[in-house]
């Protein structure tokens, strides 16, 4: 059975984004064995939005799966899919943006992306490894990097552009100078890190929020067990005959954001789609709103006395 995932129009060109997307970051990064078959199964189930990034090393198998899905007729045309990829920090230099996107497109065997995101408000030396050394951390030149992102749209290589992991303060700064405003801010968001302030800000400014780690990213370096072990969520799930994952995904969906979840397990890929034919009650939403808030992603590699961000608070502009 194929599920029908609702879509929402976003960005200055009104492009539609499927509200439940499929993440492809498996920890440790690069662990993409079987990803082609997993994506084919996901397409059969009804997933249409796939989230990748240069740094995940999942672009190639995702591209192979898309090509195969088109060949098999699982989707009518490329336009029926929504593909997001991201610029890694060592390419966050004005002159490296277009070559980086062209490389992602080559990996994906695509002519264009639906959404190209700046992965972090961070610039690394081009030679930096995934886990940067102190000397790799460079000042982030937001304006010039964004000009490169805008060029991606002008060249027709990306339908929409956006950012990830931007605070309200950084978004505000970007919105003040951008000729093409960011369509999306993709950020960590789940019942344990609800991003209320950022969501209100984005709503006011017309920036669509996409939620990553909606289940808390258990088992990754950037996530924790806090969401899946949360007692309030456990009680709601038990009372409703749902799983904690379904409660989390439904909660995020009800907040009006798009959600990027990751599961490479067939049963859970299907389970996570069963969130559109029921809703959380006002009492349940109220209980979730009172869960103590803890940020999952700690970013240790980007914080240094010698880099542009000396502390986590400085990175997030002291926003909770
Ligand atoms: N922009 C950014 O900086 C950024 C950062 C992080 C992530 N992302 C994107 O967001 C995607 C999702 O985030 P995420 O991978 O951190 O975490 P997530 O979706 O919150 O959680 C993934 C974990 O939950 C498990 N899981 C999935 N469905 C489940 C269910 N129904 N019951 C129990 N466990 C379940 C998965 O295991 P199984 O696979 O075994 O099911 C996996 O271990 C990533 O893949 C990536 O595309 C973006």
Short mmCIF file of N, CA and C in Angstrom, two decimals, residues 100-227:
data_model
loop_
_atom_site.label_atom_id
_atom_site.label_comp_id
_atom_site.label_asym_id
_atom_site.label_seq_id
_atom_site.Cartn_x
_atom_site.Cartn_y
_atom_site.Cartn_z
N UNK A 100 30.34 22.75 -5.80
CA UNK A 100 29.86 21.75 -4.82
C UNK A 100 28.47 21.25 -5.21
N UNK A 101 27.61 22.18 -5.62
CA UNK A 101 26.26 21.75 -6.01
C UNK A 101 26.33 20.89 -7.28
N UNK A 102 27.17 21.29 -8.23
CA UNK A 102 27.29 20.47 -9.45
C UNK A 102 27.76 19.06 -9.10
N UNK A 103 28.64 18.95 -8.13
CA UNK A 103 29.13 17.64 -7.71
C UNK A 103 27.99 16.82 -7.08
N UNK A 104 27.19 17.47 -6.24
CA UNK A 104 26.04 16.78 -5.64
C UNK A 104 25.08 16.30 -6.73
N UNK A 105 24.85 17.17 -7.72
CA UNK A 105 23.92 16.79 -8.81
C UNK A 105 24.47 15.60 -9.61
N UNK A 106 25.79 15.61 -9.81
CA UNK A 106 26.41 14.47 -10.50
C UNK A 106 26.18 13.19 -9.70
N UNK A 107 26.44 13.26 -8.40
CA UNK A 107 26.24 12.09 -7.53
C UNK A 107 24.80 11.60 -7.60
N UNK A 108 23.87 12.54 -7.65
CA UNK A 108 22.45 12.20 -7.61
C UNK A 108 21.87 11.88 -8.99
N UNK A 109 22.68 12.09 -10.03
CA UNK A 109 22.25 11.90 -11.43
C UNK A 109 21.04 12.78 -11.74
N UNK A 110 21.06 14.00 -11.20
CA UNK A 110 19.92 14.91 -11.39
C UNK A 110 20.37 16.21 -12.07
N UNK A 111 19.38 16.89 -12.66
CA UNK A 111 19.65 18.18 -13.31
C UNK A 111 19.45 19.33 -12.33
N UNK A 112 18.59 19.11 -11.34
CA UNK A 112 18.32 20.17 -10.36
C UNK A 112 17.93 19.56 -9.02
N UNK A 113 18.10 20.36 -7.97
CA UNK A 113 17.59 19.99 -6.64
C UNK A 113 16.32 20.77 -6.38
N UNK A 114 15.43 20.22 -5.60
CA UNK A 114 14.25 20.98 -5.18
C UNK A 114 14.64 21.97 -4.09
N UNK A 115 15.60 21.56 -3.27
CA UNK A 115 16.02 22.43 -2.16
C UNK A 115 17.51 22.21 -1.89
N UNK A 116 18.25 23.32 -1.86
CA UNK A 116 19.68 23.24 -1.52
C UNK A 116 19.88 24.05 -0.25
N UNK A 117 20.47 23.42 0.75
CA UNK A 117 20.59 24.06 2.07
C UNK A 117 22.04 24.27 2.44
N UNK A 118 22.27 25.38 3.11
CA UNK A 118 23.56 25.63 3.74
C UNK A 118 23.54 24.79 5.02
N UNK A 119 24.48 23.85 5.15
CA UNK A 119 24.34 22.84 6.21
C UNK A 119 24.51 23.41 7.62
N UNK A 120 25.47 24.33 7.79
CA UNK A 120 25.71 24.96 9.09
C UNK A 120 26.17 26.39 8.85
N UNK A 121 25.90 27.30 9.77
CA UNK A 121 26.46 28.65 9.64
C UNK A 121 27.93 28.61 10.05
N UNK A 122 28.74 28.04 9.20
CA UNK A 122 30.11 27.69 9.58
C UNK A 122 30.94 27.54 8.30
N UNK A 123 32.16 28.05 8.33
CA UNK A 123 33.07 27.84 7.20
C UNK A 123 34.30 27.09 7.69
N UNK A 124 34.70 26.07 6.94
CA UNK A 124 35.91 25.31 7.24
C UNK A 124 36.90 25.49 6.10
N UNK A 125 38.17 25.30 6.40
CA UNK A 125 39.16 25.27 5.32
C UNK A 125 38.76 24.19 4.32
N UNK A 126 38.96 24.43 3.03
CA UNK A 126 38.54 23.43 2.03
C UNK A 126 39.10 22.04 2.31
N UNK A 127 40.30 21.96 2.88
CA UNK A 127 40.95 20.65 3.10
C UNK A 127 40.44 19.95 4.35
N UNK A 128 39.59 20.59 5.13
CA UNK A 128 39.21 20.04 6.45
C UNK A 128 38.53 18.67 6.31
N UNK A 129 38.75 17.82 7.31
CA UNK A 129 38.06 16.53 7.37
C UNK A 129 36.69 16.76 8.02
N UNK A 130 35.85 15.70 8.05
CA UNK A 130 34.51 15.87 8.63
C UNK A 130 34.61 16.38 10.06
N UNK A 131 35.53 15.78 10.83
CA UNK A 131 35.74 16.28 12.19
C UNK A 131 36.89 17.30 12.12
N UNK A 132 36.58 18.60 12.13
CA UNK A 132 37.61 19.60 11.86
C UNK A 132 38.60 19.77 13.01
N UNK A 133 39.80 20.23 12.65
CA UNK A 133 40.78 20.62 13.67
C UNK A 133 40.58 22.11 13.94
N UNK A 134 41.18 22.59 15.03
CA UNK A 134 40.99 24.01 15.40
C UNK A 134 41.37 24.95 14.26
N UNK A 135 42.48 24.61 13.57
CA UNK A 135 42.96 25.53 12.52
C UNK A 135 42.07 25.52 11.27
N UNK A 136 41.11 24.57 11.21
CA UNK A 136 40.18 24.53 10.07
C UNK A 136 39.01 25.50 10.23
N UNK A 137 38.79 26.00 11.44
CA UNK A 137 37.60 26.81 11.72
C UNK A 137 37.83 28.25 11.27
N UNK A 138 37.05 28.70 10.28
CA UNK A 138 37.24 30.04 9.72
C UNK A 138 36.00 30.90 9.98
N UNK A 139 36.15 32.22 9.89
CA UNK A 139 34.96 33.08 10.06
C UNK A 139 33.94 32.77 8.96
N UNK A 140 32.67 32.82 9.32
CA UNK A 140 31.59 32.50 8.39
C UNK A 140 31.18 33.78 7.66
N UNK A 141 31.43 33.80 6.34
CA UNK A 141 31.10 34.99 5.53
C UNK A 141 29.70 34.79 4.96
N UNK A 142 28.70 35.11 5.76
CA UNK A 142 27.33 34.77 5.39
C UNK A 142 26.90 35.39 4.05
N UNK A 143 27.20 36.68 3.89
CA UNK A 143 26.69 37.38 2.69
C UNK A 143 27.24 36.79 1.40
N UNK A 144 28.55 36.53 1.37
CA UNK A 144 29.14 36.05 0.11
C UNK A 144 28.74 34.61 -0.16
N UNK A 145 28.64 33.78 0.89
CA UNK A 145 28.22 32.39 0.68
C UNK A 145 26.77 32.37 0.17
N UNK A 146 25.97 33.25 0.73
CA UNK A 146 24.56 33.28 0.29
C UNK A 146 24.45 33.75 -1.16
N UNK A 147 25.32 34.64 -1.59
CA UNK A 147 25.32 35.04 -3.01
C UNK A 147 25.54 33.81 -3.90
N UNK A 148 26.43 32.93 -3.45
CA UNK A 148 26.67 31.67 -4.18
C UNK A 148 25.41 30.82 -4.20
N UNK A 149 24.70 30.77 -3.09
CA UNK A 149 23.46 29.99 -3.02
C UNK A 149 22.42 30.60 -3.99
N UNK A 150 22.35 31.93 -4.02
CA UNK A 150 21.39 32.59 -4.92
C UNK A 150 21.70 32.28 -6.38
N UNK A 151 22.99 32.17 -6.66
CA UNK A 151 23.37 31.85 -8.04
C UNK A 151 22.87 30.46 -8.44
N UNK A 152 22.80 29.56 -7.47
CA UNK A 152 22.29 28.20 -7.75
C UNK A 152 20.87 28.27 -8.31
N UNK A 153 20.07 29.19 -7.75
CA UNK A 153 18.69 29.35 -8.23
C UNK A 153 18.70 29.99 -9.61
N UNK A 154 19.53 31.02 -9.74
CA UNK A 154 19.57 31.74 -11.04
C UNK A 154 19.98 30.81 -12.17
N UNK A 155 20.87 29.87 -11.87
CA UNK A 155 21.32 28.93 -12.91
C UNK A 155 20.34 27.77 -13.12
N UNK A 156 19.29 27.73 -12.33
CA UNK A 156 18.30 26.65 -12.47
C UNK A 156 18.77 25.34 -11.85
N UNK A 157 19.80 25.39 -11.02
CA UNK A 157 20.32 24.15 -10.42
C UNK A 157 19.59 23.79 -9.13
N UNK A 158 18.91 24.77 -8.55
CA UNK A 158 18.11 24.51 -7.34
C UNK A 158 16.83 25.33 -7.44
N UNK A 159 15.69 24.68 -7.15
CA UNK A 159 14.40 25.41 -7.21
C UNK A 159 14.28 26.35 -6.02
N UNK A 160 14.75 25.88 -4.85
CA UNK A 160 14.67 26.68 -3.63
C UNK A 160 16.00 26.57 -2.89
N UNK A 161 16.30 27.60 -2.11
CA UNK A 161 17.50 27.54 -1.26
C UNK A 161 17.10 27.86 0.17
N UNK A 162 17.90 27.37 1.10
CA UNK A 162 17.59 27.62 2.50
C UNK A 162 18.81 27.34 3.36
N UNK A 163 18.56 27.30 4.66
CA UNK A 163 19.65 27.13 5.62
C UNK A 163 19.28 26.03 6.60
N UNK A 164 20.27 25.61 7.36
CA UNK A 164 20.03 24.69 8.47
C UNK A 164 20.69 25.31 9.70
N UNK A 165 20.16 25.00 10.84
CA UNK A 165 20.83 25.33 12.10
C UNK A 165 21.09 26.82 12.26
N UNK A 166 20.18 27.64 11.73
CA UNK A 166 20.29 29.09 11.91
C UNK A 166 19.42 29.51 13.09
N UNK A 167 19.96 30.34 13.97
CA UNK A 167 19.20 30.96 15.05
C UNK A 167 18.34 32.08 14.45
N UNK A 168 17.43 32.65 15.27
CA UNK A 168 16.63 33.80 14.81
C UNK A 168 17.57 34.94 14.43
N UNK A 169 18.60 35.15 15.24
CA UNK A 169 19.50 36.29 14.99
C UNK A 169 20.20 36.14 13.63
N UNK A 170 20.68 34.96 13.34
CA UNK A 170 21.38 34.77 12.06
C UNK A 170 20.39 34.87 10.89
N UNK A 171 19.20 34.31 11.09
CA UNK A 171 18.18 34.41 10.02
C UNK A 171 17.84 35.87 9.75
N UNK A 172 17.70 36.63 10.81
CA UNK A 172 17.34 38.04 10.68
C UNK A 172 18.42 38.77 9.88
N UNK A 173 19.67 38.47 10.21
CA UNK A 173 20.79 39.10 9.49
C UNK A 173 20.77 38.71 8.01
N UNK A 174 20.52 37.45 7.76
CA UNK A 174 20.49 36.98 6.37
C UNK A 174 19.32 37.62 5.61
N UNK A 175 18.16 37.67 6.26
CA UNK A 175 16.97 38.24 5.60
C UNK A 175 17.18 39.72 5.25
N UNK A 176 18.03 40.38 6.02
CA UNK A 176 18.25 41.82 5.78
C UNK A 176 19.01 42.06 4.49
N UNK A 177 19.81 41.09 4.04
CA UNK A 177 20.63 41.34 2.84
C UNK A 177 20.30 40.42 1.66
N UNK A 178 19.59 39.33 1.92
CA UNK A 178 19.36 38.33 0.86
C UNK A 178 18.48 38.90 -0.25
N UNK A 179 18.87 38.62 -1.50
CA UNK A 179 18.00 38.99 -2.63
C UNK A 179 16.95 37.89 -2.80
N UNK A 180 17.38 36.65 -2.60
CA UNK A 180 16.41 35.54 -2.54
C UNK A 180 16.38 35.08 -1.08
N UNK A 181 15.26 35.28 -0.39
CA UNK A 181 15.24 34.91 1.03
C UNK A 181 15.27 33.39 1.21
N UNK A 182 15.85 32.91 2.31
CA UNK A 182 15.86 31.46 2.53
C UNK A 182 14.42 30.95 2.65
N UNK A 183 14.12 29.87 1.91
CA UNK A 183 12.76 29.31 1.97
C UNK A 183 12.58 28.48 3.24
N UNK A 184 13.68 27.92 3.74
CA UNK A 184 13.59 26.92 4.81
C UNK A 184 14.70 27.12 5.84
N UNK A 185 14.40 26.87 7.11
CA UNK A 185 15.45 26.66 8.12
C UNK A 185 15.23 25.25 8.65
N UNK A 186 16.17 24.34 8.35
CA UNK A 186 16.05 22.95 8.83
C UNK A 186 16.81 22.86 10.15
N UNK A 187 16.09 22.52 11.21
CA UNK A 187 16.70 22.53 12.55
C UNK A 187 16.26 21.30 13.35
N UNK A 188 17.02 21.01 14.39
CA UNK A 188 16.62 19.96 15.31
C UNK A 188 15.29 20.36 15.95
N UNK A 189 14.33 19.46 15.90
CA UNK A 189 13.04 19.77 16.54
C UNK A 189 12.31 18.48 16.89
N UNK A 190 11.93 18.38 18.14
CA UNK A 190 11.18 17.22 18.64
C UNK A 190 10.55 17.63 19.97
N UNK A 191 9.76 16.78 20.61
CA UNK A 191 9.09 17.20 21.85
C UNK A 191 10.05 17.62 22.97
N UNK A 192 11.32 17.18 22.88
CA UNK A 192 12.28 17.54 23.93
C UNK A 192 13.06 18.81 23.55
N UNK A 193 12.95 19.23 22.31
CA UNK A 193 13.59 20.49 21.86
C UNK A 193 12.66 21.12 20.83
N UNK A 194 11.70 21.89 21.33
CA UNK A 194 10.52 22.25 20.54
C UNK A 194 10.71 23.49 19.65
N UNK A 195 11.75 24.28 19.89
CA UNK A 195 12.06 25.42 19.03
C UNK A 195 10.92 26.44 18.94
N UNK A 196 10.26 26.70 20.07
CA UNK A 196 9.08 27.59 20.01
C UNK A 196 9.45 28.97 19.48
N UNK A 197 10.52 29.54 20.01
CA UNK A 197 10.89 30.91 19.62
C UNK A 197 11.23 30.97 18.13
N UNK A 198 12.04 30.04 17.68
CA UNK A 198 12.44 30.02 16.27
C UNK A 198 11.23 29.84 15.36
N UNK A 199 10.30 28.98 15.78
CA UNK A 199 9.12 28.74 14.93
C UNK A 199 8.26 29.99 14.82
N UNK A 200 8.13 30.71 15.93
CA UNK A 200 7.34 31.95 15.88
C UNK A 200 8.00 32.97 14.96
N UNK A 201 9.32 33.07 15.10
CA UNK A 201 10.07 34.01 14.27
C UNK A 201 9.93 33.65 12.78
N UNK A 202 10.06 32.38 12.48
CA UNK A 202 9.99 31.93 11.08
C UNK A 202 8.59 32.15 10.52
N UNK A 203 7.59 31.92 11.33
CA UNK A 203 6.20 32.14 10.90
C UNK A 203 6.02 33.60 10.50
N UNK A 204 6.55 34.49 11.32
CA UNK A 204 6.41 35.93 11.08
C UNK A 204 7.15 36.34 9.79
N UNK A 205 8.29 35.70 9.53
CA UNK A 205 9.13 36.10 8.40
C UNK A 205 8.86 35.29 7.13
N UNK A 206 7.97 34.32 7.20
CA UNK A 206 7.67 33.52 6.01
C UNK A 206 8.75 32.49 5.67
N UNK A 207 9.48 32.03 6.68
CA UNK A 207 10.48 30.98 6.46
C UNK A 207 9.88 29.66 6.96
N UNK A 208 9.89 28.65 6.11
CA UNK A 208 9.32 27.35 6.49
C UNK A 208 10.33 26.59 7.37
N UNK A 209 9.82 25.98 8.46
CA UNK A 209 10.69 25.20 9.34
C UNK A 209 10.58 23.72 8.99
N UNK A 210 11.74 23.08 8.89
CA UNK A 210 11.79 21.64 8.68
C UNK A 210 12.46 21.05 9.92
N UNK A 211 11.86 19.97 10.43
CA UNK A 211 12.34 19.39 11.70
C UNK A 211 13.23 18.18 11.44
N UNK A 212 14.50 18.27 11.83
CA UNK A 212 15.33 17.06 11.78
C UNK A 212 15.44 16.45 13.17
N UNK A 213 15.89 15.21 13.24
CA UNK A 213 15.92 14.44 14.50
C UNK A 213 14.56 14.52 15.22
N UNK A 214 13.46 14.27 14.51
CA UNK A 214 12.14 14.36 15.15
C UNK A 214 11.95 13.29 16.22
N UNK A 215 12.79 12.23 16.15
CA UNK A 215 12.70 11.16 17.16
C UNK A 215 13.88 11.26 18.12
N UNK A 216 14.62 12.34 18.02
CA UNK A 216 15.76 12.54 18.93
C UNK A 216 17.07 12.01 18.39
N UNK A 217 17.05 11.42 17.19
CA UNK A 217 18.30 10.95 16.58
C UNK A 217 19.04 9.92 17.44
N UNK A 218 18.28 9.02 18.05
CA UNK A 218 18.91 8.01 18.90
C UNK A 218 20.00 7.24 18.14
N UNK A 219 21.12 7.01 18.81
CA UNK A 219 22.18 6.21 18.20
C UNK A 219 23.13 7.00 17.32
N UNK A 220 22.93 8.31 17.20
CA UNK A 220 23.85 9.13 16.41
C UNK A 220 24.70 9.99 17.34
N UNK A 221 25.77 10.59 16.76
CA UNK A 221 26.63 11.46 17.56
C UNK A 221 25.91 12.76 17.89
N UNK A 222 24.88 13.13 17.08
CA UNK A 222 24.20 14.41 17.27
C UNK A 222 22.88 14.26 18.03
N UNK A 223 22.52 13.01 18.36
CA UNK A 223 21.24 12.81 19.05
C UNK A 223 21.41 12.14 20.40
N UNK A 224 20.28 11.67 20.97
CA UNK A 224 20.32 11.01 22.28
C UNK A 224 19.06 10.15 22.43
N UNK A 225 18.97 9.49 23.60
CA UNK A 225 17.78 8.66 23.90
C UNK A 225 16.67 9.48 24.55
N UNK A 226 16.92 10.78 24.77
CA UNK A 226 16.00 11.55 25.60
C UNK A 226 14.56 11.53 25.09
N UNK A 227 14.37 11.55 23.77
CA UNK A 227 13.01 11.57 23.24
C UNK A 227 12.36 10.20 23.42
#
